[in-house]
Short mmCIF file of C-alpha atoms and ligand atoms in Angstrom, two decimals:
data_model
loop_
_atom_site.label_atom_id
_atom_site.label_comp_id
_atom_site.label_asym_id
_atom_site.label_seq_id
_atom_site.Cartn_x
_atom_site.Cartn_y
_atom_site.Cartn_z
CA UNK A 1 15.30 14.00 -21.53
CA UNK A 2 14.07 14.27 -17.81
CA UNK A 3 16.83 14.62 -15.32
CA UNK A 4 17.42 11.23 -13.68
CA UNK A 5 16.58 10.76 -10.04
CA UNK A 6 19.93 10.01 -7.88
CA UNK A 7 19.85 6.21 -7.32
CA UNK A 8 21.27 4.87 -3.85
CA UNK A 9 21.54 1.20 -2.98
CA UNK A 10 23.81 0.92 0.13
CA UNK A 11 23.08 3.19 3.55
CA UNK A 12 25.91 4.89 3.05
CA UNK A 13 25.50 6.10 -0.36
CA UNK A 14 22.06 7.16 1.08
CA UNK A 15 23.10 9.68 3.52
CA UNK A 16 25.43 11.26 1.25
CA UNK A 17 22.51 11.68 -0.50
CA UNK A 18 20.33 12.92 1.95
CA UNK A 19 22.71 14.96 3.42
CA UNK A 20 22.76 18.45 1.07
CA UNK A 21 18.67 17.84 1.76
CA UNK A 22 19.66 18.47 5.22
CA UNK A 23 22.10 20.56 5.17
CA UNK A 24 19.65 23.31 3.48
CA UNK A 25 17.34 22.17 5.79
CA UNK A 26 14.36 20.82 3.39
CA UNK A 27 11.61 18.82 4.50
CA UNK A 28 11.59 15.22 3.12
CA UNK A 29 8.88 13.25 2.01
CA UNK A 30 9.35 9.43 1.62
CA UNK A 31 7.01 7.11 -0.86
CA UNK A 32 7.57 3.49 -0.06
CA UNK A 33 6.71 0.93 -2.89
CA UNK A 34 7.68 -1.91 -4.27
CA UNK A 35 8.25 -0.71 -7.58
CA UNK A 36 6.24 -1.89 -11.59
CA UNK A 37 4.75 1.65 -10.74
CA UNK A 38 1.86 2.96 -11.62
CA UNK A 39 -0.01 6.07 -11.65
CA UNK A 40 -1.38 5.30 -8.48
CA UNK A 41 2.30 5.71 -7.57
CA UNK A 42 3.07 8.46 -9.42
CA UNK A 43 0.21 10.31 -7.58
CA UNK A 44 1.78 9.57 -4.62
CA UNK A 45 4.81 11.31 -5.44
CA UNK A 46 2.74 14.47 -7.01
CA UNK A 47 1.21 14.68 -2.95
CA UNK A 48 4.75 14.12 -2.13
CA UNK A 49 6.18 17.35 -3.95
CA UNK A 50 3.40 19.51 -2.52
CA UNK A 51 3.75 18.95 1.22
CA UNK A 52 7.77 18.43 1.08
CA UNK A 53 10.46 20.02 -1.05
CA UNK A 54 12.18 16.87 -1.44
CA UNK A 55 10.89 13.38 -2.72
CA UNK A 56 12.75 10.67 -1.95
CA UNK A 57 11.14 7.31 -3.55
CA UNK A 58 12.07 3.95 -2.16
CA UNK A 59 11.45 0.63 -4.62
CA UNK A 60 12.27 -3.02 -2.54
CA UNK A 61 10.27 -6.24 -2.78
CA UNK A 62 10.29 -6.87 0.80
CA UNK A 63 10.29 -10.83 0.78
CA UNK A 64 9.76 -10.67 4.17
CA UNK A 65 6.04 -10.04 3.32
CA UNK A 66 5.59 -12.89 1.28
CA UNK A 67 4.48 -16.48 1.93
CA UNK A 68 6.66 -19.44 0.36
CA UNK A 69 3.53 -20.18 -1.93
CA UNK A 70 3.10 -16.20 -2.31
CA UNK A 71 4.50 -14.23 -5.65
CA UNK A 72 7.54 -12.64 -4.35
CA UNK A 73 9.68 -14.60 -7.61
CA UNK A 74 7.04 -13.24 -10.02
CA UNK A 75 6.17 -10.07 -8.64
CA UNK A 76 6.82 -7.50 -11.28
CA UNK A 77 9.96 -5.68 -11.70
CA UNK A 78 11.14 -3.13 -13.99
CA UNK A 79 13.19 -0.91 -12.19
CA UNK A 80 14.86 1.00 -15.48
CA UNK A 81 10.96 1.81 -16.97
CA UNK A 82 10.23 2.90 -12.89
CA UNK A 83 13.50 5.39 -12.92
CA UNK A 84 12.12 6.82 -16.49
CA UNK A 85 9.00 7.54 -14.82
CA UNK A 86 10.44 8.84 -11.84
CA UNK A 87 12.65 10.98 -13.74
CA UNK A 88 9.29 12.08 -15.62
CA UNK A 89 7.97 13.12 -12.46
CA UNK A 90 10.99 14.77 -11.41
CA UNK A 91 11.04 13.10 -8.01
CA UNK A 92 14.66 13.42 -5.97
CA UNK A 93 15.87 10.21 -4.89
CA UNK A 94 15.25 6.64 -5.42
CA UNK A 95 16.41 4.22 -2.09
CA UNK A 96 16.75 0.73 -3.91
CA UNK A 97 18.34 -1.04 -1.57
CA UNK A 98 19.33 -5.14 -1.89
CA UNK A 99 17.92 -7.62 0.12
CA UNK A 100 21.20 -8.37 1.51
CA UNK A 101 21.25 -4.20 2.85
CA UNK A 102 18.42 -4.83 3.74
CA UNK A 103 18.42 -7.86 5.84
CA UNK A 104 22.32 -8.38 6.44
CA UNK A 105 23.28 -11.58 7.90
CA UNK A 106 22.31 -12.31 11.46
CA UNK A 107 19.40 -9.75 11.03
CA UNK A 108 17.73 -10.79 14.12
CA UNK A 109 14.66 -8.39 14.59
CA UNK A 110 10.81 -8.17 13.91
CA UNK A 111 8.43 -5.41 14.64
CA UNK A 112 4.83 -7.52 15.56
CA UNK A 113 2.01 -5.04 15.24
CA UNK A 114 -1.00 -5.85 16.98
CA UNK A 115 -4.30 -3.89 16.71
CA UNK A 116 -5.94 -3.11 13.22
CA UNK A 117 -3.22 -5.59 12.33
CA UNK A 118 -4.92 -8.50 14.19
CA UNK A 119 -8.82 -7.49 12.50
CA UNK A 120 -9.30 -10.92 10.64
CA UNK A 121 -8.99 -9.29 7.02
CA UNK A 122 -5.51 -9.63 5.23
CA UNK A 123 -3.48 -10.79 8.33
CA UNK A 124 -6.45 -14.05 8.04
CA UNK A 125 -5.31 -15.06 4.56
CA UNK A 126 -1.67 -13.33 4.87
CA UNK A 127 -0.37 -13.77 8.41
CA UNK A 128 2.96 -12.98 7.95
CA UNK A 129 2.12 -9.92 5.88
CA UNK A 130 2.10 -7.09 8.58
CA UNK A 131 4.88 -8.28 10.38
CA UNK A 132 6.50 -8.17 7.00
CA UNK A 133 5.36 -4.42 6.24
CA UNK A 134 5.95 -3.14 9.98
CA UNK A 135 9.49 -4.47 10.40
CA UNK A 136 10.04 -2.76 6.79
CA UNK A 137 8.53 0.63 7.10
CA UNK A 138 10.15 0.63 10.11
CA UNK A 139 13.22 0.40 8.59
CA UNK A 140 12.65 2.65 6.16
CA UNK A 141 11.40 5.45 8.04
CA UNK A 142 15.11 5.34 10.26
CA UNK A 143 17.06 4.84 7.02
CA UNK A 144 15.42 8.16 5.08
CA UNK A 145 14.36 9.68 8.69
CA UNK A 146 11.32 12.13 6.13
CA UNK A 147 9.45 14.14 7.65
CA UNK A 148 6.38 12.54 6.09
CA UNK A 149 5.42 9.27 4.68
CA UNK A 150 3.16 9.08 2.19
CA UNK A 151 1.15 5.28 1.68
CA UNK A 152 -2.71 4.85 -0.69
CA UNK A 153 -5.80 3.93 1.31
CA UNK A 154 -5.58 1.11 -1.70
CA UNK A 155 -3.69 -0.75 1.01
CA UNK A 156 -6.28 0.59 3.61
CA UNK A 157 -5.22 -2.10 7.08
CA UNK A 158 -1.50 -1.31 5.83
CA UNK A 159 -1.98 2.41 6.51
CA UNK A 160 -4.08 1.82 9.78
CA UNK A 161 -1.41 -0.58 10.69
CA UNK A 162 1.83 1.88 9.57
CA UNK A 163 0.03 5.15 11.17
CA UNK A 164 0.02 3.21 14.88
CA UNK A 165 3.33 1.76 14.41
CA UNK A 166 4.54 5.17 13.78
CA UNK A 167 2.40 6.37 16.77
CA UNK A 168 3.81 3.49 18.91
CA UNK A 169 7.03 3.94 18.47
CA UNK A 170 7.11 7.66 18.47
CA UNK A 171 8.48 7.78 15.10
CA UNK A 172 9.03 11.60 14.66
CA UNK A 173 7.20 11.98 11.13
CA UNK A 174 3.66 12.58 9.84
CA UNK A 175 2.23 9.13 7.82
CA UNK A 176 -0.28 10.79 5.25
CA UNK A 177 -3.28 8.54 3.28
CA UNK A 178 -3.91 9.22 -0.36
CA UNK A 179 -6.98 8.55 -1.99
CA UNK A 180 -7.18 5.19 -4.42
CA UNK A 181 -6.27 6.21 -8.38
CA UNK A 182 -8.65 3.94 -10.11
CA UNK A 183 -9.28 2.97 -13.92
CA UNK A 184 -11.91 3.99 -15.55
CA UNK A 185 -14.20 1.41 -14.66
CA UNK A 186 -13.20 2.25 -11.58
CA UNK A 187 -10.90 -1.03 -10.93
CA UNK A 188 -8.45 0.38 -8.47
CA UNK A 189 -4.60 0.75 -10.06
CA UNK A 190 -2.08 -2.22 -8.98
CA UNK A 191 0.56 -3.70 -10.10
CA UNK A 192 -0.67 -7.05 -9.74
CA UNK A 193 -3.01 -5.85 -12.55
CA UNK A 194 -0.43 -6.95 -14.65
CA UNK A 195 -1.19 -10.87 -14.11
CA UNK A 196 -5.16 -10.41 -15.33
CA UNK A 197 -5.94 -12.01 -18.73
CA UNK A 198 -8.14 -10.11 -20.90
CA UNK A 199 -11.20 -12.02 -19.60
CA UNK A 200 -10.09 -11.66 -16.15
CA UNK A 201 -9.41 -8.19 -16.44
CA UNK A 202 -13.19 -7.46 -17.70
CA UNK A 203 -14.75 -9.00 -14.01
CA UNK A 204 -12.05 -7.42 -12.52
CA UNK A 205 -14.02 -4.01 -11.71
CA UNK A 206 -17.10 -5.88 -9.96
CA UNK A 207 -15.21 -5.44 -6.48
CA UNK A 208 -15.45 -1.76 -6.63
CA UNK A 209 -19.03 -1.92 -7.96
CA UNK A 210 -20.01 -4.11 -5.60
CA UNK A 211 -18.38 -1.96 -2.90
CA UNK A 212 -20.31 1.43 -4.08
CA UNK A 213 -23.95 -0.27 -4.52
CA UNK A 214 -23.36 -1.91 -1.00
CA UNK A 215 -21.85 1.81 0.53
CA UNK A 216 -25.27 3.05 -0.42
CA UNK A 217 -27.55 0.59 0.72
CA UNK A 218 -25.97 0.83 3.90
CA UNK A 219 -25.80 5.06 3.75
CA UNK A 220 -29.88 4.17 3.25
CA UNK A 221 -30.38 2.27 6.41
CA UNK A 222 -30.42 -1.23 5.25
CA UNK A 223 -29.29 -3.90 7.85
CA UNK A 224 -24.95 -4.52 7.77
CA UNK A 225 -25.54 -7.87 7.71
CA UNK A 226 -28.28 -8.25 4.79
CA UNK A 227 -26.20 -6.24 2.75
CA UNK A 228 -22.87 -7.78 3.11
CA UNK A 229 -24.37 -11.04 2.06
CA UNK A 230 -25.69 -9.65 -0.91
CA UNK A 231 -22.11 -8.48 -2.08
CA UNK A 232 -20.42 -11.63 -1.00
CA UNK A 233 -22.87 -13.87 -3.35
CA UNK A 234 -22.77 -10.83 -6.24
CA UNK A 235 -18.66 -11.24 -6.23
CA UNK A 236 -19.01 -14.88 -5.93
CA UNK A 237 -21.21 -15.30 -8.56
CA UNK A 238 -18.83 -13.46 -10.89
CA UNK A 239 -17.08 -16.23 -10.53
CA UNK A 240 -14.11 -14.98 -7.95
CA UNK A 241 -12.86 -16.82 -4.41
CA UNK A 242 -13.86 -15.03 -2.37
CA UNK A 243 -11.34 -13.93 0.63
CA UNK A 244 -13.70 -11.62 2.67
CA UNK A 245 -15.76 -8.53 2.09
CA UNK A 246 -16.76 -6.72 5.78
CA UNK A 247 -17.75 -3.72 6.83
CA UNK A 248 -15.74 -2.76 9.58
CA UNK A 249 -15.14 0.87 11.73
CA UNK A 250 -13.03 2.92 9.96
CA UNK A 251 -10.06 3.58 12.23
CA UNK A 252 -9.70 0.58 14.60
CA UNK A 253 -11.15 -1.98 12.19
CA UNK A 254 -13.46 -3.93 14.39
CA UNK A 255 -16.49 -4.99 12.92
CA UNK A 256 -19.61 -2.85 13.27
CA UNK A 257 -23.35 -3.92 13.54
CA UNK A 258 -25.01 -0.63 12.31
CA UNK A 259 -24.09 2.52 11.28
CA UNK A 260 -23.78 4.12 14.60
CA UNK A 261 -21.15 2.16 15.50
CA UNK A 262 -19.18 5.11 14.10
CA UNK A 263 -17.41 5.78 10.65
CA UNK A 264 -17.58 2.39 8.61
CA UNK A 265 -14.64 1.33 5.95
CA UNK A 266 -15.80 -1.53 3.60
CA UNK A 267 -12.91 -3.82 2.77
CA UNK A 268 -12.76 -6.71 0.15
CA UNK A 269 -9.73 -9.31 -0.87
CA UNK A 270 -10.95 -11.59 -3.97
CA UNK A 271 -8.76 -13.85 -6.24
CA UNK A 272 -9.86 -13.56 -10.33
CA UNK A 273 -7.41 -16.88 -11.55
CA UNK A 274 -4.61 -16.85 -9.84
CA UNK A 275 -4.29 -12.76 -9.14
CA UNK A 276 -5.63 -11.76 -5.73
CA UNK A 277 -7.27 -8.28 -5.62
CA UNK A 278 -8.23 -5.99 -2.80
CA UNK A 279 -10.28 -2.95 -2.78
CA UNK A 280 -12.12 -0.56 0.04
CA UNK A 281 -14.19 2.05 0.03
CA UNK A 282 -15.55 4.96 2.70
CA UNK A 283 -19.07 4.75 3.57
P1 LIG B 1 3.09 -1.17 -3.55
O1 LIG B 1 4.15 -0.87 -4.54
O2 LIG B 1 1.96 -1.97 -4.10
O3 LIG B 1 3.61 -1.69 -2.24
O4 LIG B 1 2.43 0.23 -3.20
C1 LIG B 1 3.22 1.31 -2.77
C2 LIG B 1 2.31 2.39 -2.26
O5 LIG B 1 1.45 2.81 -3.30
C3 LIG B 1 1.41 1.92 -1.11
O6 LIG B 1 1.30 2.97 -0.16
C4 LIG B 1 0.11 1.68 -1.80
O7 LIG B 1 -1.01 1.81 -0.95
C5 LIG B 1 0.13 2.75 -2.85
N1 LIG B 1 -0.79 2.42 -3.95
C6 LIG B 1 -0.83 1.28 -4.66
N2 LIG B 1 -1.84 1.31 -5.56
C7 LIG B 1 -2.47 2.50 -5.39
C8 LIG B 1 -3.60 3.13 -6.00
N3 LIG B 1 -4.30 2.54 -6.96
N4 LIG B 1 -3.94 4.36 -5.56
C9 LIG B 1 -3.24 4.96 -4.57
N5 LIG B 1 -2.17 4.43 -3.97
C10 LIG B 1 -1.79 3.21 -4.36
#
């Protein structure tokens, strides 16, 4: 059997953790999630390994991301099935903190990132979201102090958003994007993927198909405009809500007219049922 991972949930059972790490003077890599992982996950910690010699994973359902009508009761948990597969993986450390270690009483503080976090795209459906994420990651980051964090371009504005705040505040660690892990059919790994009937499941690929045949319309010089429309009435028509799909510059998120506006990210949020997805892709 894989060796188990050591598992801290209080700060100070953390640092005696962390400590021998420093002691020998490794560098530390930290993977923030929210745990039912996934080999999207998994790759993360794989990255991880390679640019640090020790992993530390962290698994909390940060409720201060979620809405009242949001899925912070159902969200998926199965933290002994996440420790297997973190033991599988051989990564170091898992932080699985409470939310009462988390947010003691008479926590009294909020990071409120501005920027890329202010584009129109989640933070318009989900405005407490990045405030959520920032005042989180934040945490985090001074809790495990890495020397890099490692977060998917899945959650592309997250990243944008985390890599300023870490800018910002002069955090002193490197925040590295990973590619999306996708299915097959190229539906992009999450663990909301759980909630998608059978039927809803088989649809559930048409965001990233939509966002590749619109990536090369525009690469082709078709209008922005022309072609977003096209993709927003294809996803529609496959019968999701549609949240937003834009095509917006790549690093500061503001939306772009044409191509030379500089490097262009395409971004889509979508609800199949009740699930909501979100996708992105490079031009
Ligand atoms: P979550 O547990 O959903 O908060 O995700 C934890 C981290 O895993 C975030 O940095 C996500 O962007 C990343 N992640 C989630 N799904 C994927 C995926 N399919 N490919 C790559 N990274 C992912």
């Amino acid at each position: 059997m894989a060796k188990r991972p050591i598992i801290a949930r209080t700060i100070p059972s953390l640092r005696r953790a962390l400590e021998p790490y420093r002691q020998a003077g490794q560098r530390i890599a930290l993977v923030p999630t929210m745990g039912a992982l996934h080999r999207g996950h998994l790759a993360l910690v794989a990255l991880a390994q390679r640019r640090a010699r020790r992993v530390v994973v962290s698994i909390f359902v940060n409720p201060t991301q979620f809405a009242p009508h949001e899925d912070f009761g159902s969200y998926p948990r199965r933290f002994a099935t996440d420790i297997a597969a973190l033991a599988e993986v051989k990564a170091d450390l898992v932080w699985a903190p409470s939310a009462e270690v988390m947010y003691p009483e008479g926590f009294a503080t909020r990071i409120a990132p501005e920027g890329a976090a202010l584009a129109g795209l989640e933070d318009k459906f989900r405005p407490h979201f990045f405030g959520g994420v920032a005042t989180v990651v934040a945490k985090l980051f001074t809790q495990v102090a890495p020397d890099l964090a490692l977060f998917g371009q899945k959650d592309y504005q997250q990243l944008r958003v985390v890599t300023q705040m870490a800018k910002d505040l002069d955090l002193p660690l490197k925040v590295v994007g990973m590619p999306t892990v996708r299915e097959k059919d190229g539906l992009a790994l999450s663990s909301r993927n759980l909630y998608l009937s059978t039927a809803e499941r088989g649809v559930a690929p048409t965001l990233h198909r939509v966002l590749k045949a619109c990536a090369m319309r525009i690469n082709k010089g078709e209008p922005i405009a022309r072609v977003m429309a096209d993709g927003r009435a294809e996803i529609t028509a496959a019968s999701f809500a549609l949240d937003y799909l834009e095509a917006r510059h790549a690093l500061t998120l503001a939306p772009v007219a044409s191509r030379q506006d500089g490097p262009i990210r395409l971004l889509v949020a979508a609800k199949i049922g009740k699930t909501r997805l979100i996708d992105n892709l490079a031009v």
